[in-house]
Short mmCIF file of C-alpha atoms in Angstrom, two decimals:
data_model
loop_
_atom_site.label_atom_id
_atom_site.label_comp_id
_atom_site.label_asym_id
_atom_site.label_seq_id
_atom_site.Cartn_x
_atom_site.Cartn_y
_atom_site.Cartn_z
CA UNK A 1 10.81 -107.49 52.20
CA UNK A 2 12.63 -104.88 50.12
CA UNK A 3 14.08 -101.94 52.02
CA UNK A 4 16.72 -100.89 54.51
CA UNK A 5 16.98 -101.53 58.23
CA UNK A 6 16.19 -98.24 60.01
CA UNK A 7 17.19 -99.49 63.47
CA UNK A 8 20.63 -97.75 63.41
CA UNK A 9 18.82 -94.43 62.94
CA UNK A 10 16.34 -95.10 65.76
CA UNK A 11 19.19 -96.08 68.06
CA UNK A 12 21.15 -92.93 67.21
CA UNK A 13 24.04 -94.87 65.66
CA UNK A 14 23.55 -93.46 62.17
CA UNK A 15 21.95 -90.42 60.56
CA UNK A 16 20.90 -92.20 57.35
CA UNK A 17 20.74 -95.60 55.69
CA UNK A 18 21.80 -94.42 52.22
CA UNK A 19 23.36 -91.39 50.54
CA UNK A 20 21.21 -91.51 47.42
CA UNK A 21 17.68 -92.52 46.51
CA UNK A 22 16.52 -94.25 43.31
CA UNK A 23 13.00 -93.90 41.92
CA UNK A 24 11.20 -95.27 38.88
CA UNK A 25 7.91 -94.78 37.11
CA UNK A 26 6.93 -97.58 34.76
CA UNK A 27 9.21 -97.48 31.70
CA UNK A 28 8.92 -93.69 31.45
CA UNK A 29 11.35 -92.34 34.03
CA UNK A 30 14.32 -93.18 36.23
CA UNK A 31 15.74 -90.80 38.82
CA UNK A 32 18.45 -90.61 41.42
CA UNK A 33 18.84 -87.94 44.06
CA UNK A 34 21.13 -87.07 46.89
CA UNK A 35 20.77 -84.47 49.60
CA UNK A 36 21.09 -81.58 47.13
CA UNK A 37 20.77 -82.79 43.53
CA UNK A 38 18.17 -84.71 41.53
CA UNK A 39 18.81 -86.26 38.13
CA UNK A 40 15.86 -87.52 36.09
CA UNK A 41 16.25 -89.64 32.96
CA UNK A 42 13.40 -90.15 30.45
CA UNK A 43 14.51 -93.15 28.34
CA UNK A 44 11.70 -93.00 25.78
CA UNK A 45 12.66 -89.48 24.67
CA UNK A 46 16.40 -89.60 25.52
CA UNK A 47 16.09 -86.63 27.88
CA UNK A 48 17.92 -85.86 31.10
CA UNK A 49 17.03 -83.21 33.66
CA UNK A 50 19.10 -81.96 36.60
CA UNK A 51 17.77 -79.93 39.51
CA UNK A 52 19.51 -78.24 42.44
CA UNK A 53 17.05 -79.02 45.24
CA UNK A 54 18.76 -76.62 47.63
CA UNK A 55 18.19 -73.63 45.34
CA UNK A 56 15.13 -74.89 43.44
CA UNK A 57 13.02 -77.15 45.64
CA UNK A 58 10.08 -77.06 43.21
CA UNK A 59 12.27 -78.33 40.35
CA UNK A 60 11.47 -75.46 38.00
CA UNK A 61 14.96 -74.75 36.61
CA UNK A 62 16.50 -77.60 34.63
CA UNK A 63 20.31 -77.31 34.77
CA UNK A 64 21.07 -80.20 32.42
CA UNK A 65 22.18 -77.94 29.56
CA UNK A 66 24.60 -75.91 31.70
CA UNK A 67 28.21 -76.76 30.75
CA UNK A 68 29.38 -76.49 34.37
CA UNK A 69 26.97 -79.30 35.36
CA UNK A 70 28.13 -81.91 32.83
CA UNK A 71 30.53 -83.65 35.25
CA UNK A 72 27.82 -83.83 37.90
CA UNK A 73 25.44 -85.36 35.34
CA UNK A 74 28.02 -88.00 34.38
CA UNK A 75 28.61 -88.85 38.04
CA UNK A 76 24.89 -89.09 38.79
CA UNK A 77 24.26 -91.24 35.71
CA UNK A 78 26.89 -93.66 37.04
CA UNK A 79 25.03 -93.69 40.38
CA UNK A 80 21.74 -94.24 38.56
CA UNK A 81 23.19 -97.23 36.68
CA UNK A 82 24.57 -98.65 39.95
CA UNK A 83 21.10 -98.43 41.49
CA UNK A 84 19.65 -100.18 38.45
CA UNK A 85 22.17 -102.97 38.89
CA UNK A 86 21.48 -103.30 42.66
CA UNK A 87 17.71 -103.40 42.13
CA UNK A 88 17.81 -105.56 38.99
CA UNK A 89 16.13 -102.78 36.98
CA UNK A 90 16.64 -103.68 33.34
CA UNK A 91 15.10 -100.55 31.79
CA UNK A 92 17.51 -99.09 29.19
CA UNK A 93 18.33 -95.42 29.79
CA UNK A 94 18.32 -94.58 26.09
CA UNK A 95 16.18 -95.44 23.10
CA UNK A 96 17.39 -96.19 19.59
CA UNK A 97 14.09 -94.81 18.29
CA UNK A 98 13.12 -92.02 20.71
CA UNK A 99 9.68 -90.49 20.75
CA UNK A 100 9.43 -86.71 20.16
CA UNK A 101 10.04 -84.61 23.27
CA UNK A 102 7.29 -82.12 22.43
CA UNK A 103 3.70 -83.17 21.95
CA UNK A 104 1.53 -81.18 19.54
CA UNK A 105 -2.02 -81.11 20.87
CA UNK A 106 -3.31 -78.74 18.18
CA UNK A 107 -6.76 -79.80 17.06
CA UNK A 108 -7.14 -82.49 19.70
CA UNK A 109 -10.28 -82.40 21.76
CA UNK A 110 -9.81 -82.13 25.51
CA UNK A 111 -11.56 -84.84 27.48
CA UNK A 112 -11.99 -84.83 31.26
CA UNK A 113 -11.13 -87.91 33.24
CA UNK A 114 -13.65 -89.58 35.52
CA UNK A 115 -12.28 -87.80 38.59
CA UNK A 116 -13.14 -84.25 37.45
CA UNK A 117 -15.99 -82.63 39.38
CA UNK A 118 -18.99 -81.48 37.32
CA UNK A 119 -18.22 -77.78 37.78
CA UNK A 120 -14.72 -78.27 36.31
CA UNK A 121 -16.14 -80.18 33.34
CA UNK A 122 -18.75 -77.46 32.69
CA UNK A 123 -16.26 -74.60 33.05
CA UNK A 124 -13.20 -75.95 31.20
CA UNK A 125 -14.34 -78.64 28.76
CA UNK A 126 -16.47 -78.38 25.64
CA UNK A 127 -19.91 -79.85 26.06
CA UNK A 128 -20.60 -82.75 23.74
#
């Protein structure tokens, strides 16, 4: 079973089992976070985001373009790659042919998914 032994925490011998956490979502996203910072990498569009979870817990202010955060980003990308190696995650973190970052939905018809209640469909979606 994949995971970490939590017994040292239960027994009061340790406060944590790891200093960072690695998450993935299909081939769309890879992320690493520590107690304060979260770095998200979107390989298909060659985009990186950085959030200060202490000051911005809802992840609304992307700090990845701030010059003073570039060293932190480099360090966290190294940590992200180390997690990929440990977990045998072979997803590249960059794309030679990235997709556009912005999606133009002009002229596209909005369609509800099957989980939308009828009142939402009637109020917000064009009737067919």
